[in-house]
Coordinates of C-alpha atoms (C1' of nucleotides) in Angstrom, one line a residue:
Chain A
M1 CA 123.5 210.3 34.0
V2 CA 125.2 208.3 31.4
S3 CA 124.3 205.1 33.1
T4 CA 120.6 205.7 33.8
I5 CA 119.2 207.5 30.8
P6 CA 120.6 205.7 27.8
T7 CA 118.3 202.7 27.7
K8 CA 115.2 204.9 27.8
V9 CA 116.5 207.3 25.2
S10 CA 117.6 204.4 23.1
F11 CA 114.2 202.8 23.4
K12 CA 112.4 206.0 22.4
A13 CA 114.8 206.5 19.5
Q14 CA 114.2 203.0 18.4
M15 CA 110.4 203.5 18.4
L16 CA 110.8 206.7 16.5
L17 CA 113.0 205.0 13.8
A18 CA 110.6 202.1 13.6
R19 CA 107.7 204.5 12.9
E20 CA 109.7 206.4 10.4
D21 CA 110.5 203.2 8.7
A22 CA 106.9 202.3 8.5
I23 CA 106.2 205.8 7.0
I24 CA 108.9 205.4 4.4
Q25 CA 107.6 202.0 3.5
S26 CA 104.1 203.3 2.9
V27 CA 105.5 206.3 0.9
N28 CA 107.6 204.0 -1.1
R29 CA 104.7 201.8 -2.1
L30 CA 102.3 204.6 -2.8
L31 CA 105.0 206.4 -4.9
A32 CA 105.5 203.3 -6.9
E33 CA 101.7 202.8 -7.3
K34 CA 100.5 206.3 -8.2
G35 CA 103.5 208.6 -8.6
F36 CA 104.3 211.7 -6.6
E37 CA 101.5 214.1 -7.8
A38 CA 98.8 211.5 -7.3
M39 CA 99.9 210.4 -3.9
T40 CA 98.3 212.5 -1.2
V41 CA 99.6 213.1 2.3
D42 CA 96.2 212.0 3.7
E43 CA 96.6 208.6 2.0
V44 CA 100.1 208.2 3.5
A45 CA 98.7 209.0 7.0
A46 CA 95.8 206.6 6.5
D47 CA 98.1 203.9 5.3
V48 CA 100.5 204.3 8.2
G49 CA 97.6 204.6 10.6
I50 CA 98.5 207.9 12.2
A51 CA 97.1 211.4 11.9
K52 CA 98.3 213.7 9.2
A53 CA 99.6 216.2 11.7
S54 CA 101.8 213.5 13.2
L55 CA 103.3 212.8 9.8
Y56 CA 104.3 216.4 9.6
K57 CA 106.2 216.1 12.9
H58 CA 108.4 213.5 11.3
F59 CA 108.8 215.0 7.8
P60 CA 108.4 218.7 7.2
S61 CA 106.8 218.4 3.7
K62 CA 105.5 216.0 1.1
E63 CA 108.7 216.5 -0.9
D64 CA 110.7 215.4 2.1
L65 CA 108.6 212.3 2.3
A66 CA 109.5 211.4 -1.2
A67 CA 113.1 212.2 -0.6
A68 CA 113.2 209.9 2.3
A69 CA 111.8 207.1 0.1
M70 CA 114.5 207.8 -2.4
V71 CA 117.2 207.7 0.2
S72 CA 115.8 204.4 1.3
V73 CA 116.0 203.0 -2.2
M74 CA 119.4 204.4 -2.7
R75 CA 120.6 202.6 0.5
R76 CA 119.2 199.3 -0.8
A77 CA 121.0 199.9 -4.0
Q78 CA 124.3 200.5 -2.2
A79 CA 123.8 197.3 -0.2
F80 CA 123.1 195.4 -3.4
L81 CA 126.3 196.8 -5.0
N82 CA 128.3 195.8 -1.9
A83 CA 126.9 192.3 -2.0
L84 CA 128.0 191.7 -5.6
P85 CA 130.8 189.0 -5.9
A86 CA 134.1 190.7 -6.2
E87 CA 135.3 188.2 -8.8
A88 CA 132.5 189.0 -11.2
S89 CA 133.3 190.9 -14.4
A90 CA 132.3 194.5 -14.7
M91 CA 129.8 193.6 -17.3
D92 CA 128.2 190.9 -15.1
K93 CA 127.9 193.4 -12.3
L94 CA 126.2 195.9 -14.5
R95 CA 123.8 193.3 -15.8
S96 CA 123.0 192.2 -12.2
V97 CA 122.3 195.8 -11.1
V98 CA 119.9 196.4 -14.0
T99 CA 118.2 193.1 -13.4
W100 CA 117.8 194.1 -9.8
T101 CA 116.3 197.5 -10.5
M102 CA 113.9 196.1 -13.0
G103 CA 112.8 193.5 -10.5
L104 CA 112.2 196.3 -8.0
K105 CA 110.1 198.2 -10.5
L106 CA 108.0 195.1 -11.4
A107 CA 107.5 194.3 -7.7
G108 CA 106.0 197.8 -7.2
E109 CA 108.8 198.9 -4.9
M110 CA 110.4 201.5 -7.2
P111 CA 109.2 205.0 -6.4
S112 CA 108.4 207.0 -9.5
L113 CA 109.1 210.7 -9.4
P114 CA 108.3 213.2 -12.1
S115 CA 111.6 214.5 -13.5
Q116 CA 109.9 217.9 -14.2
N117 CA 108.6 218.9 -10.7
S118 CA 110.9 221.7 -9.5
S119 CA 110.1 221.9 -5.8
L120 CA 110.8 218.2 -5.6
R121 CA 114.1 218.6 -7.5
I122 CA 115.1 221.3 -5.1
T123 CA 114.3 219.2 -2.0
L124 CA 116.1 216.2 -3.5
M125 CA 119.2 218.1 -4.4
G126 CA 119.3 219.7 -1.0
N127 CA 119.2 216.3 0.7
T128 CA 122.8 215.3 1.3
D129 CA 121.9 211.7 2.1
Y130 CA 120.3 211.3 -1.3
M131 CA 122.9 213.2 -3.2
D132 CA 125.8 211.3 -1.5
G133 CA 124.1 208.0 -2.3
L134 CA 123.5 209.0 -5.9
M135 CA 127.1 210.1 -6.3
D136 CA 128.4 206.9 -4.8
V137 CA 126.3 204.7 -6.9
S138 CA 127.0 206.7 -10.1
D139 CA 130.8 206.6 -9.4
R140 CA 130.8 202.8 -8.9
L141 CA 128.6 202.1 -11.9
G142 CA 130.7 204.6 -13.9
A143 CA 133.9 202.7 -13.0
W144 CA 132.4 199.4 -14.1
I145 CA 131.2 201.0 -17.3
E146 CA 134.7 202.2 -18.2
A147 CA 136.2 198.9 -17.2
A148 CA 133.7 197.0 -19.4
Q149 CA 134.6 199.3 -22.3
T150 CA 138.3 198.8 -21.8
Q151 CA 137.7 195.0 -21.8
G152 CA 135.7 195.4 -25.0
A153 CA 132.5 194.2 -23.5
I154 CA 130.6 197.5 -23.8
N155 CA 130.8 199.5 -27.0
P156 CA 133.7 201.9 -26.4
K157 CA 132.3 204.5 -28.8
L158 CA 129.5 205.2 -26.4
P159 CA 130.1 208.0 -23.9
P160 CA 130.1 206.5 -20.4
I161 CA 127.6 209.1 -19.2
A162 CA 125.2 208.0 -21.9
V163 CA 125.6 204.3 -20.9
L164 CA 125.0 205.3 -17.2
Y165 CA 121.8 207.2 -18.1
T166 CA 120.6 204.3 -20.2
L167 CA 121.1 201.9 -17.3
Y168 CA 119.3 204.3 -14.9
A169 CA 116.4 204.6 -17.3
R170 CA 115.7 200.9 -17.2
A171 CA 114.5 201.4 -13.6
C172 CA 111.6 203.5 -14.8
D173 CA 111.0 201.9 -18.3
P174 CA 107.4 202.0 -19.3
V175 CA 108.1 198.9 -21.4
L176 CA 108.1 196.9 -18.2
E177 CA 104.6 197.9 -17.1
F178 CA 103.2 197.6 -20.6
L179 CA 104.5 194.1 -20.9
K180 CA 103.2 193.4 -17.4
M181 CA 99.7 194.7 -18.3
G182 CA 99.6 192.4 -21.3
E183 CA 99.8 189.4 -19.0
L184 CA 101.6 187.3 -21.6
Y185 CA 104.9 187.1 -19.8
S186 CA 106.1 186.4 -16.3
N187 CA 108.2 189.0 -14.5
D188 CA 111.3 187.0 -15.1
E189 CA 110.6 186.8 -18.8
I190 CA 109.9 190.5 -19.0
I191 CA 113.2 191.3 -17.3
A192 CA 115.0 188.9 -19.6
L193 CA 113.4 190.6 -22.6
V194 CA 114.2 194.2 -21.6
L195 CA 117.7 193.2 -20.5
S196 CA 118.3 191.7 -23.9
T197 CA 117.1 194.8 -25.8
C198 CA 119.1 196.9 -23.5
F199 CA 122.5 195.2 -23.9
E200 CA 122.1 193.4 -27.2
G201 CA 119.8 195.8 -29.0
L202 CA 117.0 195.1 -31.3
E203 CA 119.1 194.2 -34.3
T204 CA 120.1 190.6 -34.9
R205 CA 123.6 189.8 -33.9
Chain B
M1 CA 69.3 228.3 -49.2
V2 CA 72.1 226.1 -50.3
S3 CA 73.5 228.9 -52.3
T4 CA 73.4 231.7 -49.7
I5 CA 74.3 230.3 -46.4
P6 CA 77.2 227.9 -47.0
T7 CA 80.0 230.5 -47.3
K8 CA 79.0 232.1 -43.9
V9 CA 78.7 228.7 -42.2
S10 CA 82.0 227.6 -43.8
F11 CA 83.7 230.8 -42.6
K12 CA 82.5 230.3 -39.1
A13 CA 83.5 226.7 -39.1
Q14 CA 86.9 227.7 -40.3
M15 CA 87.3 230.2 -37.5
L16 CA 86.3 227.6 -35.0
L17 CA 88.8 225.1 -36.3
A18 CA 91.5 227.7 -36.4
R19 CA 90.9 228.6 -32.8
E20 CA 90.8 224.9 -31.8
D21 CA 94.1 224.4 -33.6
A22 CA 95.6 227.3 -31.6
I23 CA 94.3 225.7 -28.4
I24 CA 95.8 222.3 -29.3
Q25 CA 99.1 223.9 -30.2
S26 CA 99.3 225.5 -26.8
V27 CA 98.2 222.4 -25.0
N28 CA 100.8 220.4 -27.0
R29 CA 103.6 222.7 -26.0
L30 CA 102.6 223.0 -22.3
L31 CA 102.2 219.2 -22.1
A32 CA 105.7 218.7 -23.5
E33 CA 107.1 221.3 -21.1
K34 CA 105.5 220.5 -17.8
G35 CA 103.5 217.3 -18.2
F36 CA 99.8 216.7 -17.7
E37 CA 99.5 217.2 -13.9
A38 CA 101.6 220.4 -13.8
M39 CA 99.8 221.9 -16.7
T40 CA 96.8 224.0 -15.5
V41 CA 93.8 225.0 -17.6
D42 CA 94.3 228.6 -16.5
E43 CA 97.7 228.5 -18.2
V44 CA 96.3 227.1 -21.4
A45 CA 93.6 229.8 -21.5
A46 CA 96.2 232.5 -20.8
D47 CA 98.5 231.1 -23.5
V48 CA 95.8 230.9 -26.1
G49 CA 94.5 234.4 -25.0
I50 CA 90.9 233.5 -24.2
A51 CA 88.9 233.0 -21.0
K52 CA 88.9 229.7 -19.3
A53 CA 85.1 229.4 -19.7
S54 CA 85.6 229.8 -23.5
L55 CA 88.1 226.9 -23.4
Y56 CA 85.5 224.7 -21.8
K57 CA 83.0 225.5 -24.7
H58 CA 85.5 223.8 -27.0
F59 CA 86.7 221.0 -24.8
P60 CA 84.6 219.6 -21.9
S61 CA 87.6 218.7 -19.6
K62 CA 91.3 219.0 -19.1
E63 CA 91.6 215.3 -20.1
D64 CA 89.9 216.0 -23.4
L65 CA 92.4 218.8 -24.0
A66 CA 95.2 216.4 -23.6
A67 CA 93.5 213.8 -25.8
A68 CA 93.1 216.4 -28.5
A69 CA 96.8 217.0 -28.4
M70 CA 97.5 213.3 -28.6
V71 CA 95.2 213.0 -31.6
S72 CA 97.1 215.8 -33.2
V73 CA 100.5 214.1 -32.7
M74 CA 99.0 210.9 -33.9
R75 CA 97.9 212.5 -37.1
R76 CA 101.4 213.9 -37.6
A77 CA 102.8 210.5 -37.1
Q78 CA 100.5 209.0 -39.6
A79 CA 101.5 211.7 -42.1
F80 CA 105.1 210.9 -41.4
L81 CA 104.5 207.2 -42.1
N82 CA 102.8 208.0 -45.3
A83 CA 105.7 210.1 -46.5
L84 CA 108.3 207.4 -46.0
P85 CA 109.8 206.1 -49.3
A86 CA 108.0 202.9 -50.3
E87 CA 111.3 201.5 -51.5
A88 CA 113.0 201.7 -48.1
S89 CA 113.5 198.6 -46.1
A90 CA 111.3 197.8 -43.1
M91 CA 114.3 198.4 -40.9
D92 CA 115.1 201.8 -42.4
K93 CA 111.5 202.8 -41.9
L94 CA 111.6 201.8 -38.3
R95 CA 114.8 203.7 -37.7
S96 CA 113.3 206.8 -39.4
V97 CA 110.2 206.7 -37.3
V98 CA 112.2 206.5 -34.0
T99 CA 114.5 209.2 -35.2
W100 CA 111.5 211.4 -35.9
T101 CA 109.8 210.8 -32.6
M102 CA 113.0 211.6 -30.7
G103 CA 113.4 214.8 -32.7
L104 CA 109.9 215.7 -31.7
K105 CA 110.7 215.1 -28.1
L106 CA 113.9 217.1 -28.1
A107 CA 112.1 219.9 -29.9
G108 CA 109.6 220.1 -27.1
E109 CA 106.7 219.0 -29.2
M110 CA 106.0 215.6 -27.7
P111 CA 103.3 215.8 -25.1
S112 CA 104.2 213.7 -22.1
L113 CA 101.3 212.0 -20.3
P114 CA 101.6 210.0 -17.0
S115 CA 100.9 206.4 -17.7
Q116 CA 99.3 206.0 -14.3
N117 CA 96.5 208.7 -14.3
S118 CA 93.3 206.7 -14.6
S119 CA 90.8 209.4 -15.6
L120 CA 93.1 210.4 -18.4
R121 CA 93.4 206.8 -19.6
I122 CA 89.6 206.5 -19.6
T123 CA 89.2 209.6 -21.7
L124 CA 92.0 208.5 -24.1
M125 CA 90.5 205.1 -24.6
G126 CA 87.1 206.6 -25.1
N127 CA 88.4 208.8 -27.9
T128 CA 87.9 207.0 -31.1
D129 CA 90.1 209.4 -33.1
Y130 CA 93.0 208.6 -30.8
M131 CA 92.4 204.9 -30.6
D132 CA 92.0 204.6 -34.4
G133 CA 95.2 206.5 -34.9
L134 CA 97.0 204.4 -32.4
M135 CA 95.8 201.1 -33.9
D136 CA 96.7 202.3 -37.4
V137 CA 100.2 203.3 -36.4
S138 CA 100.7 200.2 -34.3
D139 CA 99.5 198.0 -37.2
R140 CA 101.9 199.5 -39.6
L141 CA 104.9 199.5 -37.3
G142 CA 104.0 195.9 -36.3
A143 CA 104.0 194.9 -40.0
W144 CA 107.5 196.4 -40.5
I145 CA 108.8 194.8 -37.3
E146 CA 107.7 191.4 -38.5
A147 CA 109.1 192.0 -42.0
A148 CA 112.4 193.1 -40.5
Q149 CA 112.5 190.0 -38.4
T150 CA 111.7 187.8 -41.4
Q151 CA 114.6 189.5 -43.3
G152 CA 116.8 188.9 -40.3
A153 CA 117.4 192.5 -39.5
I154 CA 115.6 192.5 -36.2
N155 CA 116.3 189.7 -33.7
P156 CA 113.5 187.2 -34.4
K157 CA 113.6 185.9 -30.9
L158 CA 112.0 189.1 -29.6
P159 CA 108.2 189.2 -29.5
P160 CA 107.0 191.9 -31.9
I161 CA 105.0 193.5 -29.2
A162 CA 108.1 193.9 -27.1
V163 CA 109.9 195.5 -30.0
L164 CA 106.9 197.8 -30.6
Y165 CA 106.8 199.0 -27.0
T166 CA 110.5 199.5 -27.0
L167 CA 110.2 201.8 -30.0
Y168 CA 107.3 203.7 -28.5
A169 CA 109.3 204.1 -25.3
R170 CA 112.0 206.0 -27.2
A171 CA 109.5 208.9 -27.6
C172 CA 109.5 209.5 -23.9
D173 CA 112.9 208.4 -23.0
P174 CA 114.4 210.4 -20.1
V175 CA 117.9 209.7 -21.4
L176 CA 117.1 212.3 -24.1
E177 CA 116.4 215.1 -21.6
F178 CA 119.3 214.0 -19.3
L179 CA 121.8 214.2 -22.2
K180 CA 120.2 217.5 -23.3
M181 CA 120.6 219.0 -19.8
G182 CA 124.3 218.0 -19.8
E183 CA 124.8 220.3 -22.8
L184 CA 127.7 218.2 -24.1
Y185 CA 126.0 217.0 -27.2
S186 CA 123.8 218.5 -30.0
N187 CA 120.3 217.2 -30.6
D188 CA 121.5 215.2 -33.6
E189 CA 124.3 213.6 -31.6
I190 CA 121.9 212.7 -28.8
I191 CA 119.5 211.1 -31.3
A192 CA 122.3 209.2 -32.9
L193 CA 123.5 207.9 -29.5
V194 CA 120.1 206.8 -28.3
L195 CA 119.3 205.3 -31.7
S196 CA 122.5 203.3 -31.5
T197 CA 121.8 202.0 -28.0
C198 CA 118.3 201.1 -29.1
F199 CA 119.1 199.1 -32.2
E200 CA 122.6 198.0 -31.5
G201 CA 122.6 197.7 -27.8
L202 CA 125.2 198.6 -25.2
E203 CA 127.4 195.6 -25.9
T204 CA 130.2 195.7 -28.4
R205 CA 129.3 194.1 -31.7
Chain C
dG1 C1' 104.1 213.1 19.7
dT2 C1' 99.5 212.2 18.8
dC3 C1' 95.1 213.8 17.9
dT4 C1' 90.8 216.8 15.9
dA5 C1' 89.7 220.6 13.5
dT6 C1' 90.7 224.1 10.4
dA7 C1' 93.2 227.5 7.9
dG8 C1' 94.8 228.8 3.3
dT9 C1' 95.4 227.9 -1.4
dT10 C1' 94.9 226.0 -5.8
dA11 C1' 92.7 224.3 -9.7
dG12 C1' 88.9 222.2 -12.4
dA13 C1' 84.5 223.4 -13.7
dT14 C1' 80.2 226.3 -14.2
dA15 C1' 76.5 230.4 -14.0
dG16 C1' 74.7 233.9 -16.3
dA17 C1' 75.1 238.4 -18.7
dC18 C1' 76.1 240.0 -23.4
Chain D
dG1 C1' 81.1 231.8 -28.1
dT2 C1' 83.1 235.0 -25.1
dC3 C1' 83.5 237.2 -21.0
dT4 C1' 83.6 238.0 -15.5
dA5 C1' 82.8 236.1 -11.4
dT6 C1' 82.1 232.3 -8.6
dC7 C1' 81.4 227.6 -7.0
dT8 C1' 83.2 223.3 -5.3
dA9 C1' 86.4 220.0 -4.2
dA10 C1' 90.8 218.5 -3.0
dC11 C1' 95.1 219.1 -1.0
dT12 C1' 99.2 220.9 1.7
dA13 C1' 100.1 222.5 6.0
dT14 C1' 99.3 224.2 10.8
dA15 C1' 96.9 225.5 15.4
dG16 C1' 96.0 224.1 19.7
dA17 C1' 94.3 220.7 23.1
dC18 C1' 95.9 216.6 25.5

DNA sequence: GTCTATAGTTAGATAGAC
DNA sequence: GTCTATCTAACTATAGAC
């Protein structure tokens, strides 16, 4: 039994995962484009190229679709953190992470969820994959923040939690899209500008 | 005719304005609480204490309700700008304005609109009261920004438009609500923290 | 698991009496 | 201008055949 069935099971499982990946990719893009409320399940189904009922066989609700997209982004973030050079300073790592998240946002790959929606919050906080990823990322960023403060790179008077929130907020900063709409600056220039205001502030140094 | 009718007309007009003020106040609060998509017209009607159909006699659509709330906030902003001491430096004025907008947000009086919703954008941009107010406020802030840059207070390398967007963005900064949810800091402390990260940045000076 | 078809609900907007 | 009652459209979710 072990010798005959595995390949077939594995193949089917692979197809299933591939389809779910396609779904998540569509959800991710649509969430970045229009946000959670404006995205409809019909759109997702049409974008993936399957029927809506089939979609509900994979994910039990619209909220779970969004959660899956967030888990996906969280995994990408973890992979990015893992790939950072170990010899870099805590400050450099933090700057790299923020640069990466802003790039994701400008590329239209950062899903945007309303922080108010309660049913979505409940689904997200009940999703252990998402919560574990969030905790892991927060812990690692938190450690770098405290290290940077000890080294005198980040203002030690700021509570680490406030710094963490400030960094997270750059991933959904409306300044990015406003500057992009103006069409005066390239994506790299926009990232450089916002990175500068974030770490160095508006005041002259 | 001129001597007999005016008082009655004026009285009716006054009642109408009072009712519309009450509507706008409800809309403003609900928009701050739940955002545009989550706010329903039924809720607004119930909150004001009138029938939904009556609401539609005053404002032709949900989008126009939100626009009226934005015009109201814009007027308050203009009044705040007018009341700033003329002898204050450009930099002090900018800090005061940002402090004020963050206070409004923390007090639950800052309506939050999705920057993606297109029908809302169209209504807003077709509303001359709103657009005139926005232009006026932007012009005055813009002048202060350039003055502060000339005086060396604000980093002159930053494009004024990027500085303006950055200041506007503080009015809807999720860091404010995150820190408020944590219940570790008072509203004044939160404002001081975000004001510091905004103007002085995260890096040690 | 995928489909078509539809149930069930909500919310924006309107009709028509007063 | 205000009301009750209703329309219409859109959307989430599911039933049931294959």
